[in-house]
Coordinates of C-alpha atoms in Angstrom, one line a residue:
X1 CA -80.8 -78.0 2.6
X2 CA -82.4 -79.6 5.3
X3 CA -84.5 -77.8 8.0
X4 CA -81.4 -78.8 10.8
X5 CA -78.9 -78.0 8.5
X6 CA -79.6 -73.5 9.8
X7 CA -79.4 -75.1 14.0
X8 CA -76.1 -76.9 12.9
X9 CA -74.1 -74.1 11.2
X10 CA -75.7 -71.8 14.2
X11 CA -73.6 -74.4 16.5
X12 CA -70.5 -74.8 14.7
X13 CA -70.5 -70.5 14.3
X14 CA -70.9 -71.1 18.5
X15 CA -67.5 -73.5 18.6
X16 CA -65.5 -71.3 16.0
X17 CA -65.9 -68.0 17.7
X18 CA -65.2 -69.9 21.4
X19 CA -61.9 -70.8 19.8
X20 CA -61.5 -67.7 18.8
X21 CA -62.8 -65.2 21.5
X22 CA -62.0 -67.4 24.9
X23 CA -57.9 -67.5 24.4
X24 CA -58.0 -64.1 23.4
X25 CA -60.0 -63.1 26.4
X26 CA -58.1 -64.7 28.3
X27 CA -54.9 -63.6 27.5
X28 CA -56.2 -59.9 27.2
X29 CA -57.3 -61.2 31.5
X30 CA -54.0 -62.4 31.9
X31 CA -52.4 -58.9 31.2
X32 CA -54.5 -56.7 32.6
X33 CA -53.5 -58.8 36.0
X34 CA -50.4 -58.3 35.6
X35 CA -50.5 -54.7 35.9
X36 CA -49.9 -54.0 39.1
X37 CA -51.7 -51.0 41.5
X38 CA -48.8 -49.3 41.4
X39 CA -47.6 -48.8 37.8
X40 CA -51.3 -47.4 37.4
X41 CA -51.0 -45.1 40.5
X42 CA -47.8 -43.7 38.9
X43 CA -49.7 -43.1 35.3
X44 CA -52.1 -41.2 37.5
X45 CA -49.7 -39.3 39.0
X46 CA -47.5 -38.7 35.2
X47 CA -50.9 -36.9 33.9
X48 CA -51.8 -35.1 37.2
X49 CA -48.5 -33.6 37.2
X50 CA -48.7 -32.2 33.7
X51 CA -51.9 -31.1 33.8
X52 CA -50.5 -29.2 36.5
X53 CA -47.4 -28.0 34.7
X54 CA -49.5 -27.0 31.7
X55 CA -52.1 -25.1 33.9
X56 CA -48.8 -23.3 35.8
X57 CA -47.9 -22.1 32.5
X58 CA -50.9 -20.7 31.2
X59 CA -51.8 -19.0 34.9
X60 CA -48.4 -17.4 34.3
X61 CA -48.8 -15.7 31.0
X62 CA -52.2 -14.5 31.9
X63 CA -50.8 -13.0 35.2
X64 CA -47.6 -11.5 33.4
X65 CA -50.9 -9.9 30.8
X66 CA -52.8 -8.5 33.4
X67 CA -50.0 -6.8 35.2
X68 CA -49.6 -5.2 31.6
X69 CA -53.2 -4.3 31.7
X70 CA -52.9 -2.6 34.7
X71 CA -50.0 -0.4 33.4
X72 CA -52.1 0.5 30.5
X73 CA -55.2 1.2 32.7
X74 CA -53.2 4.1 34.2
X75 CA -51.5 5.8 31.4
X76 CA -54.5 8.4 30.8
X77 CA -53.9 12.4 30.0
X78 CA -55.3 15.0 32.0
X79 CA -57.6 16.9 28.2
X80 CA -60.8 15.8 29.1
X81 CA -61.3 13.2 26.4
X82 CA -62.2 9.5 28.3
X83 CA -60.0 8.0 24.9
X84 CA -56.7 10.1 25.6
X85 CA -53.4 8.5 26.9
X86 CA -50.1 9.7 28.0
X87 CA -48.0 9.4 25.4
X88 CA -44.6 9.9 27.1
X89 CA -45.7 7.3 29.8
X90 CA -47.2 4.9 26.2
X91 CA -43.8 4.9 24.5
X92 CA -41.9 3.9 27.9
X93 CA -44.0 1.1 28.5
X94 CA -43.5 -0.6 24.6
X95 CA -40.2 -0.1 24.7
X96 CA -39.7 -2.1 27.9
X97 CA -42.7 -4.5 27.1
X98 CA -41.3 -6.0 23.6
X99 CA -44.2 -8.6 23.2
X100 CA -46.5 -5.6 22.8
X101 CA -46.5 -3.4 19.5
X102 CA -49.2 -1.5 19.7
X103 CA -52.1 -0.7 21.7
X104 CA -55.4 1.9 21.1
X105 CA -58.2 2.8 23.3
X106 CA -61.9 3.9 22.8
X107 CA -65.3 4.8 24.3
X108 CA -67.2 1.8 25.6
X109 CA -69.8 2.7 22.7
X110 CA -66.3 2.2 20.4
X111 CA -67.2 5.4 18.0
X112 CA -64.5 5.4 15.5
X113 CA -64.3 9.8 16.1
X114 CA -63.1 8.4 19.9
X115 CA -60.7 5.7 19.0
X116 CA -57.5 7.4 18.9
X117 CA -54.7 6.1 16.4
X118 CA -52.5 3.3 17.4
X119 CA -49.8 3.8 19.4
X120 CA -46.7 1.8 19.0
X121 CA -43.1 1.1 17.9
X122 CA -43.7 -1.0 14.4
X123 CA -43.6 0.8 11.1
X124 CA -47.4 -0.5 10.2
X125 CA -49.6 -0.3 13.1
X126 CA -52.7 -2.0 13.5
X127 CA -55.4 -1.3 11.2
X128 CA -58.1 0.0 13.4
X129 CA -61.2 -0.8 10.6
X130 CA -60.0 -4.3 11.1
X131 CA -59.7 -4.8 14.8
X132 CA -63.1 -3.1 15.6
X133 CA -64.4 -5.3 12.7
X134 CA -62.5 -8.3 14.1
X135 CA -64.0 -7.8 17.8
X136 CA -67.2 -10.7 18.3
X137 CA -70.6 -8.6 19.0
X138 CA -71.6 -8.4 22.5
X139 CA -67.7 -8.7 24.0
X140 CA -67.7 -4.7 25.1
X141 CA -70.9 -5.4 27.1
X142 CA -69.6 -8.8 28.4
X143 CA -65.9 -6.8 29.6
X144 CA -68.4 -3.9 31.3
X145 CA -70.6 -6.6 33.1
X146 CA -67.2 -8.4 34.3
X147 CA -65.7 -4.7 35.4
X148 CA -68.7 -3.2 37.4
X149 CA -68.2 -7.0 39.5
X150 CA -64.7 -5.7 40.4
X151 CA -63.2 -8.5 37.8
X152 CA -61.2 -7.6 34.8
X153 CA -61.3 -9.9 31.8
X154 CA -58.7 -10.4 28.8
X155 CA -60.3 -10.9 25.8
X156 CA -58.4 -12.1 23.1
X157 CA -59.2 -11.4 19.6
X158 CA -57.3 -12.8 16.2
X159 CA -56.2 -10.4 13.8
X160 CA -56.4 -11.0 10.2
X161 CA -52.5 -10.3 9.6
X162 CA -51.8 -12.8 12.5
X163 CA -51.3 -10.1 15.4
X164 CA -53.4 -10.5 18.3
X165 CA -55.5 -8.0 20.4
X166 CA -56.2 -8.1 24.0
X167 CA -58.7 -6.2 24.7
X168 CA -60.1 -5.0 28.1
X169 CA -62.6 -2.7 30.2
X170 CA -60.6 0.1 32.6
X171 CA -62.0 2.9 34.2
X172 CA -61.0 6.3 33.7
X173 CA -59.2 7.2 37.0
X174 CA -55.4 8.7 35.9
X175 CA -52.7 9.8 37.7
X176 CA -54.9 13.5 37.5
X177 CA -58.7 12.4 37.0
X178 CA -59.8 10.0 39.2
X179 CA -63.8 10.3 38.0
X180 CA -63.5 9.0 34.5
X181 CA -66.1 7.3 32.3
X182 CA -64.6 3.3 31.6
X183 CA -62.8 2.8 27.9
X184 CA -61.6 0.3 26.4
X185 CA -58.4 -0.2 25.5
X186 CA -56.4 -3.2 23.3
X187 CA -53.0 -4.3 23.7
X188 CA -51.9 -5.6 20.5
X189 CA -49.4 -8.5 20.8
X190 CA -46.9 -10.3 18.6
X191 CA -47.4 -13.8 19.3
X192 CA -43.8 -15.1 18.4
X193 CA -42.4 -12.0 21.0
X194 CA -45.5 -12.8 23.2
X195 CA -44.2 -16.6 23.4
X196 CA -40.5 -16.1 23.8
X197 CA -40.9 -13.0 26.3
X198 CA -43.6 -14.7 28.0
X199 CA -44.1 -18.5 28.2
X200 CA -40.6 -19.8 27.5
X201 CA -39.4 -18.7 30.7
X202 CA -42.1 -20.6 33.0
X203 CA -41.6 -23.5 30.3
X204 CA -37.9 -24.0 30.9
X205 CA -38.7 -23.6 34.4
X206 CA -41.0 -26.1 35.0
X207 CA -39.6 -28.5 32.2
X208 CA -37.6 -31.0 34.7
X209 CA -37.6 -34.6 35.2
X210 CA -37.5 -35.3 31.7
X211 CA -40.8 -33.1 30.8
X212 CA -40.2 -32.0 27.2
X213 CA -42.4 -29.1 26.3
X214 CA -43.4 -27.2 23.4
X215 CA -45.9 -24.6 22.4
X216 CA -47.6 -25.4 19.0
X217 CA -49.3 -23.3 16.2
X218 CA -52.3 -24.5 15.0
X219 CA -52.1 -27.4 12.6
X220 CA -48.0 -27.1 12.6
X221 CA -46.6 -30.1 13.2
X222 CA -42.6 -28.1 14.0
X223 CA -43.3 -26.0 17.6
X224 CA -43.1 -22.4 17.4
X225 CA -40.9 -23.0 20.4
X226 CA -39.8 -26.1 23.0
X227 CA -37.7 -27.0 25.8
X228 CA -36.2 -29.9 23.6
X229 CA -37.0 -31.5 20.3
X230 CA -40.3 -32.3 19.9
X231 CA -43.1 -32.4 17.3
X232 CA -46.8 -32.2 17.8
X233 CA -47.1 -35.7 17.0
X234 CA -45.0 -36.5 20.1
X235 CA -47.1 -34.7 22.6
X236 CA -48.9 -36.9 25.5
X237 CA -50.9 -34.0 27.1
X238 CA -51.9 -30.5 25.3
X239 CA -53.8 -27.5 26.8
X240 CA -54.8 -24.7 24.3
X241 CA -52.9 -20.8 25.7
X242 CA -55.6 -18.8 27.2
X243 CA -54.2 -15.6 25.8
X244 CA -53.5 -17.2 22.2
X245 CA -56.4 -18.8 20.8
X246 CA -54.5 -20.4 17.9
X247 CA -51.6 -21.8 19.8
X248 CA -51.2 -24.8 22.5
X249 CA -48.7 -26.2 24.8
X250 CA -47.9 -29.9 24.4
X251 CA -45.8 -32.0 26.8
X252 CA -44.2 -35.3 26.8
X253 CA -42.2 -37.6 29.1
X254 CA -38.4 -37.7 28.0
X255 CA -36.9 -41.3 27.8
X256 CA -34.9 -42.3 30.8
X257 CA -37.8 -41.8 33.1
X258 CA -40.4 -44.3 35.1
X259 CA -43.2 -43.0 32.7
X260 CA -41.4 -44.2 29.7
X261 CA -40.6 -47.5 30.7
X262 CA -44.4 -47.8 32.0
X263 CA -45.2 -46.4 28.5
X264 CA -42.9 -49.2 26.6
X265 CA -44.3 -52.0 28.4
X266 CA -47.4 -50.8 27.8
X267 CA -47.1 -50.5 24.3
X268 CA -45.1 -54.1 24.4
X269 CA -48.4 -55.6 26.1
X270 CA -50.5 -53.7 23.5
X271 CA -48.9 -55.0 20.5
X272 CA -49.0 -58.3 21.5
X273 CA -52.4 -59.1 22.4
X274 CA -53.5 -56.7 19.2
X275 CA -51.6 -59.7 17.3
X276 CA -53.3 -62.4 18.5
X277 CA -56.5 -60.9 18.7
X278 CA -56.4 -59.9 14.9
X279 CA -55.1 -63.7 13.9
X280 CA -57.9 -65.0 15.8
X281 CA -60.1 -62.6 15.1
X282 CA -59.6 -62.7 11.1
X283 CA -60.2 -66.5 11.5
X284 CA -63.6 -66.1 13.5
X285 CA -64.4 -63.4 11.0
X286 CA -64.0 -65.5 8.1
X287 CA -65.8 -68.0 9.5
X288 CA -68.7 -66.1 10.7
X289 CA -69.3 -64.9 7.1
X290 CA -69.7 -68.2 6.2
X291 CA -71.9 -69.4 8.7
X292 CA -74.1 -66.6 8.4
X293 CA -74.2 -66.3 4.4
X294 CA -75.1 -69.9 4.5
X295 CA -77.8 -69.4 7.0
X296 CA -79.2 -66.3 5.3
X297 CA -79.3 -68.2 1.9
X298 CA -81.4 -70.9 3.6
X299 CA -83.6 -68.7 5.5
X300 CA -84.3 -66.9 2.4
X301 CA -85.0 -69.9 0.5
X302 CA -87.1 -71.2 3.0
X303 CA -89.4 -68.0 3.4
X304 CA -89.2 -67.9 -0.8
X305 CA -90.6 -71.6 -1.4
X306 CA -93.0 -71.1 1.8
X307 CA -94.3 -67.6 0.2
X308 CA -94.7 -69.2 -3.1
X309 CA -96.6 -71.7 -2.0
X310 CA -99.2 -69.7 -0.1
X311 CA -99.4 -67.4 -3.0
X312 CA -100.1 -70.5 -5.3
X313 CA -102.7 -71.9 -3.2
X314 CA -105.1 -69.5 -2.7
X315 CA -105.6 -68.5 -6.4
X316 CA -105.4 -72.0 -7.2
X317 CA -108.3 -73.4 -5.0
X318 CA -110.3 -70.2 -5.7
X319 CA -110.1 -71.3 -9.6
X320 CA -110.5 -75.0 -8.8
X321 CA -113.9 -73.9 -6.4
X322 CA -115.3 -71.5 -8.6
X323 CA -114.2 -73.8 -11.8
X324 CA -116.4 -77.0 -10.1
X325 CA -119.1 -74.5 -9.0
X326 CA -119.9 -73.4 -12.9
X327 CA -119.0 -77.0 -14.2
X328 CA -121.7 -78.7 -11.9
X329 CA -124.2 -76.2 -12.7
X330 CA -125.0 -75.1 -9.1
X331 CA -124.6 -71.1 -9.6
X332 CA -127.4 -69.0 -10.7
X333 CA -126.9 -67.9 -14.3
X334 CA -126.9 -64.0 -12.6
X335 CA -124.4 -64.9 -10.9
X336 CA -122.2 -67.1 -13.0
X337 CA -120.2 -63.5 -14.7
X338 CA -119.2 -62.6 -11.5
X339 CA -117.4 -65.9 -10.6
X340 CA -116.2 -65.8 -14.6
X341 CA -114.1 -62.6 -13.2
X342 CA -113.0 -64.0 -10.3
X343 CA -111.5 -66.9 -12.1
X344 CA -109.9 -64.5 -14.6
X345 CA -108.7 -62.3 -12.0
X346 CA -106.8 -65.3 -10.1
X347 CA -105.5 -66.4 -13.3
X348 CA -104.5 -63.0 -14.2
X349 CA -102.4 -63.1 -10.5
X350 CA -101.1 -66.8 -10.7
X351 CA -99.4 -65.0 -14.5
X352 CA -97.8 -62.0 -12.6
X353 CA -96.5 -64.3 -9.7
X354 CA -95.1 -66.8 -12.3
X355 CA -94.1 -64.1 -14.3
X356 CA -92.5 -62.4 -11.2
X357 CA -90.2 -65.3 -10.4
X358 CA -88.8 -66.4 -13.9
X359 CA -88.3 -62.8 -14.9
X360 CA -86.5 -61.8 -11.9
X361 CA -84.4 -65.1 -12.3
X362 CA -83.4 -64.3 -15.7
X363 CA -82.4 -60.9 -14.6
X364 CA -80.0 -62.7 -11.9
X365 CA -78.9 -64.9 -14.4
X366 CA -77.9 -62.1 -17.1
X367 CA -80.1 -63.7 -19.8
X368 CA -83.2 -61.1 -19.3
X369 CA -83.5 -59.4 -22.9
X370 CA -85.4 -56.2 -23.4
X371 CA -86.1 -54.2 -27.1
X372 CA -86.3 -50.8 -26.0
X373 CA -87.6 -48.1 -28.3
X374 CA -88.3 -44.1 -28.2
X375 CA -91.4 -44.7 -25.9
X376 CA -94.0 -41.9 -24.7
X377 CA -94.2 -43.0 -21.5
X378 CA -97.7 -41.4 -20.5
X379 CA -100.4 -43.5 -23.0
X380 CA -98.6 -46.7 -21.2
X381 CA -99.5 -45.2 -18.1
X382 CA -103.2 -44.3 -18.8
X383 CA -103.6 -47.3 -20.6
X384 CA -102.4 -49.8 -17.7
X385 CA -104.1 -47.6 -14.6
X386 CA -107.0 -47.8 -17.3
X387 CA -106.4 -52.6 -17.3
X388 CA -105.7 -52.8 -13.8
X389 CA -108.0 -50.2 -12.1
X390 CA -111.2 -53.0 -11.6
X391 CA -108.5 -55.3 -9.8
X392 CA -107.7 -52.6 -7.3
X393 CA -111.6 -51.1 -7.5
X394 CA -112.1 -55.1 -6.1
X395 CA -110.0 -54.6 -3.4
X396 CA -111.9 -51.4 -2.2
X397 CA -109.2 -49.1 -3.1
X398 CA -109.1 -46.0 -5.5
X399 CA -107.0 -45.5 -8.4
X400 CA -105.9 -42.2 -9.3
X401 CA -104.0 -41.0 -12.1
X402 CA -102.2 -37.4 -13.0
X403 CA -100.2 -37.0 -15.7
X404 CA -97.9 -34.5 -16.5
X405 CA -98.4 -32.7 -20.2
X406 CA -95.7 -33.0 -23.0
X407 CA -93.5 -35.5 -21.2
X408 CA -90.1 -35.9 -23.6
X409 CA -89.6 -39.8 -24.5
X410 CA -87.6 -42.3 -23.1
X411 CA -85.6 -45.5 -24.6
X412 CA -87.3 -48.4 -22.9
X413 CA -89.2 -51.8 -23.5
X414 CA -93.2 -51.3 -23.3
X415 CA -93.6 -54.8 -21.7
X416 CA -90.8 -55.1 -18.9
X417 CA -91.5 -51.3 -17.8
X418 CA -95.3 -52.0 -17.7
X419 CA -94.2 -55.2 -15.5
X420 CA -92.5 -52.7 -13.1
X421 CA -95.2 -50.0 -13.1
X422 CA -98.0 -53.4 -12.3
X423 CA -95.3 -54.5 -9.1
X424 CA -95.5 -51.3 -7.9
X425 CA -99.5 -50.4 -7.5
X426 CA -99.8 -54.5 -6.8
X427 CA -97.6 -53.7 -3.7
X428 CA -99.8 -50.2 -3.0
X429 CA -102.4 -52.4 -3.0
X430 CA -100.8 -55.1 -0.7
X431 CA -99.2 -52.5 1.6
X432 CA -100.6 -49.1 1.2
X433 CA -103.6 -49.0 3.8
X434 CA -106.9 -48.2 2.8
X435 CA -106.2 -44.6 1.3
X436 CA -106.4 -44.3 -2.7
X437 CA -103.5 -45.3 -4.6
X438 CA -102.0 -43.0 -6.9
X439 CA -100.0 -42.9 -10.2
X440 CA -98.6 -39.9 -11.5
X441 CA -95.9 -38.7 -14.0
X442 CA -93.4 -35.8 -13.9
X443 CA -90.6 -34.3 -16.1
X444 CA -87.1 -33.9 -14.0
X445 CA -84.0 -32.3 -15.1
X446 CA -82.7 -34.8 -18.2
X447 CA -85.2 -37.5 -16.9
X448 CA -88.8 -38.4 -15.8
X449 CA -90.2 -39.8 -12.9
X450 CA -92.8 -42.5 -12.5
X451 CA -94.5 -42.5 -8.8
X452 CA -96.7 -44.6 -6.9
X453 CA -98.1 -42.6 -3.9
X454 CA -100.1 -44.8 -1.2
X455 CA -101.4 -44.1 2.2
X456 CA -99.9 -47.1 4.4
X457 CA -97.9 -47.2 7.7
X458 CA -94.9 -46.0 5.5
X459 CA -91.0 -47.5 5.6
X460 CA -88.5 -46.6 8.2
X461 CA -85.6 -44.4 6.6
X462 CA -83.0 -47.2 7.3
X463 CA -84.9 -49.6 5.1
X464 CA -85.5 -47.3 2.2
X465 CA -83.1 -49.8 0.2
X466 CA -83.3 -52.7 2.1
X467 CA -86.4 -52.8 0.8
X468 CA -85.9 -53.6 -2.3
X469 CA -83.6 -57.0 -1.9
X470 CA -84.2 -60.3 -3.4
X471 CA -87.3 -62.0 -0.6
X472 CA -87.5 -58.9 1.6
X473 CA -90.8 -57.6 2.8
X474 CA -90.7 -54.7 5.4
X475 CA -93.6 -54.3 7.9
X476 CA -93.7 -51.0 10.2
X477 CA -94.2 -52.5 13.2
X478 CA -92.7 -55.8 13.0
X479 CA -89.5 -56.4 15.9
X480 CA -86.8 -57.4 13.1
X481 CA -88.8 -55.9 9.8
X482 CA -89.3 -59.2 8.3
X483 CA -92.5 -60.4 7.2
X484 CA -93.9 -63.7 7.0
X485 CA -97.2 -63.2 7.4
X486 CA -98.6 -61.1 4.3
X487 CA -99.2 -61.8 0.9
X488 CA -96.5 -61.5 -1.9
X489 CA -92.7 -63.4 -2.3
X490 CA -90.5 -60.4 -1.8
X491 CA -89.4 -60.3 -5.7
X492 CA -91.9 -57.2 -6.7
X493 CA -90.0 -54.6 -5.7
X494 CA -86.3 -56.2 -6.3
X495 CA -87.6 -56.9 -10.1
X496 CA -88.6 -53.3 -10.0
X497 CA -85.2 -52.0 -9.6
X498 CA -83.5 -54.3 -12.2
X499 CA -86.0 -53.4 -14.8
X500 CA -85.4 -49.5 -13.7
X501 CA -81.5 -50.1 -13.7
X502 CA -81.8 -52.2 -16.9
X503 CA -82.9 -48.9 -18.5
X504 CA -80.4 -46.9 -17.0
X505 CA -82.7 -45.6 -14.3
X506 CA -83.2 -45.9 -10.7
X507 CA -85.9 -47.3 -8.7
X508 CA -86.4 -45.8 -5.1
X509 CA -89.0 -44.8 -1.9
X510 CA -89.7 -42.0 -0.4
X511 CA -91.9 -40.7 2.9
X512 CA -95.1 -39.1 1.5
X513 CA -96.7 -35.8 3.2
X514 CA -99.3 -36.4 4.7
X515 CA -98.6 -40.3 5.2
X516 CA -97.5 -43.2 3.2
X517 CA -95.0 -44.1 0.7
X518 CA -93.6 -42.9 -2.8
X519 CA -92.3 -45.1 -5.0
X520 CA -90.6 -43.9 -7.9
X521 CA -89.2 -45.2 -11.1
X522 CA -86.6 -42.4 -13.0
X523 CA -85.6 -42.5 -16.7
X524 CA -83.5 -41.0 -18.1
X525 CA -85.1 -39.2 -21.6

């Protein structure tokens, strides 16, 4: 592929997506003109209105509560105890308030020897263990600050057998006693009677104009109650009930009305441009990934066969300098080992890079072949750190090794695990700073770890497995994360994770305290 051949496909991407995008914005233009001022005005107008009928509805219920509060606030005996009520006056008001079953009151410090037992109608009254158990810490003191302000609060609290208490602050003043302490007292409520007594009346009321409205138990699709049929599934505009946690009221806008034949066009328009946008937009999509697989692929090659090259030539004209230098004579004999190990060590790195590139090639290719065999994984170790520690000594770096005692062994291939375990410190060495490297080994649940630790810049969580792709070299503070400047060819730690994945490990990186990286390779034993 030619160097043009990336600014060519980059222009026909350009044309195929102006195909694509420029009739679609343009019809999506064309619509939206269309819509006049006034059909949006009127969609305004639809949702201001039930927002307000919902609102109305709620306001209602918690009016119609509180004037059952205030009932209750008064219905205290004349003993002397702040938790006594009138029992005659009690029984009156249940049996003319059917959404109530039951109510009890306390002392604001709620001690069970004040709380008298429930008074109501059912069979099974409340348990009171449960209410004062169900009642969130810090509400009594929240009800007392609201009452000293001259404001009365209904606090609703969920029952575990699906009853409801409402629970409020009143002082003592009775029809006899006007200088009591405040008590508490809780109403409890039957949401079904609370719903039909209560908030179907305002419903129906305001449910003209082709309104349809429901009220709606939490994740129940069928409505506990409505104005017409309707499911939750239908409902346009839905406010949770004040007084009922776990129930909301829904509305709709019936057929027959302006709203609905705003709505149909609406959805007419919708469906439309949705079709022509995903026709054109599966085409520009299909051609984009294309474009831009056949751009990365030359990209890639291009960084590969310009990274090679660098990492050929420097070892190469090192070998070739150092190589004439000995052959002509011109070196001191005191000198001559040390340019010996230089040549050795270049040669040692052309093998690995070589080595690098057709074994990582055979592993794309499926031909790689390993002989794996029970393998104690910590004399490889020691032995390596022990072959490759005066390379990185020569780069100024440390090399420090801890292994863990009594590892259990591992199936693997000595060679092609030693050629990940050299990838890895060769790119501590690269990468990893001027802190020492080091190479440790630890037993895990069923496997064993192999880690790298360095002391570099570290690798951004998002890349923690971009970095190990085929030609991919991350750099901290590059602007894209690419880079093109340091040494290596991006295969190191891609072959790294095909050789750990070839032994039915895994190969990954990790941030290390303190600074750094962790790479590890896992086994499993």
């Amino acid at each position: 592929m030619t160097s043009s051949s990336p600014s060519s496909l980059r222009r026909l991407a350009g044309v195929l997506l102006a195909l694509a995008v420029v009739p679609a914005l343009a019809f999506a233009a064309a619509q939206v003109f269309v819509q006049s001022e006034s059909e949006a005005q009127l969609a305004q107008i639809r949702d201001e209105q039930l927002d307000g009928l919902l609102f109305s509805v709620n306001q209602n219920a918690w009016d119609v509560a509180t004037t059952w509060a205030d009932r209750l606030a008064w219905l205290r005996a004349n003993d002397g105890n702040p938790t006594s009520i009138d029992w005659e006056s009690a029984q009156a008001f249940l049996s003319a308030t059917t959404a109530v079953s039951s109510f009890v009151a306390a002392d604001t410090a709620l001690s069970r020897s004040n709380v008298i037992p429930a008074i109501g109608r059912d069979a099974d009254p409340v348990d009171l263990n449960a209410l004062l158990e169900a009642l969130p810490p810090g509400t009594v003191r929240s009800l007392l600050s609201q009452h000293a302000s001259g404001y009365r609060k209904l606090e609703p609290v969920p029952l575990p057998d699906g009853r409801l208490g409402l629970v409020f602050v009143a002082d003592g003043a009775g029809p006899r006693d006007a200088d009591g302490p405040p008590r508490v007292l809780c109403m409890i409520v039957e949401p079904e009677p609370f719903v039909e007594a209560v908030v179907m009346p305002k419903l129906r009321e305001v449910a003209l104009g082709g309104v349809e409205l429901g009220v709606f138990r939490a994740e129940q699709n069928e409505p506990l109650a409505a104005t017409a049929s309707i499911l939750h599934t239908d409902v346009e505009r839905e406010r949770p009930l004040w007084l009922l946690p776990a129930h909301t009221v829904g509305a709709r806008v019936g057929e027959g009305s302006a709203e609905s034949t705003l709505r149909r066009r609406l959805v007419q328009t919708l469906l439309l441009l949705g079709g022509v946008m995903l026709v054109l937009g599966s085409g520009a999509w299909v051609a984009w990934r294309g474009v831009s697989r056949e751009l990365e692929v030359a990209r890639m090659r291009e960084d590969f066969v310009s990274n090679v090259s660098h990492e050929l030539k420097t070892p190469l004209s090192l070998i070739r300098m150092y190589g004439e230098s000995l052959a002509q004579g011109r070196i001191p004999e005191a000198r001559q080992q040390r340019y010996f190990d230089t040549i050795v060590a270049e040669s040692e790195r052309l093998s690995r890079l070589v080595g690098n590139v057709l074994h990582f090639n055979r592993f794309e290719r499926g031909t790689a072949t390993m002989s794996t065999q029970p393998l104690d994984v910590n004399p490889l170790v020691h032995d390596l750190t022990d072959r490759y520690r005066p390379i990185v000594e020569r780069e100024d770096r440390q090399l420090e090794v801890a292994l863990e005692d009594t590892l259990p062994t591992v199936q693997a291939d000595p060679d092609t695990l030693s050629e990940a375990l050299v990838n890895l410190i060769d790119n501590a060495v690269k990468y990893g700073g001027d802190g020492p490297i080091q190479v440790s080994t630890h037993r895990q649940p069923d496997t064993i770890a192999i880690e790298v630790a360095d002391r570099g810049p570290g690798i951004d969580a998002a890349d923690h497995e971009r970095v190990f792709d085929p030609f991919i070299r991350i750099q901290h503070t590059s602007d894209d994360g690419l880079v093109h400047t340091a040494k290596g060819t991006g295969l190191g730690l891609a072959l790294v994770r095909r050789i750990a994945q070839a032994h039915g490990g895994t190969a990954s990186v990790s941030p290390r305290e303190g600074g750094g990286s962790v790479f590890r390779i896992t086994l499993p034993t």
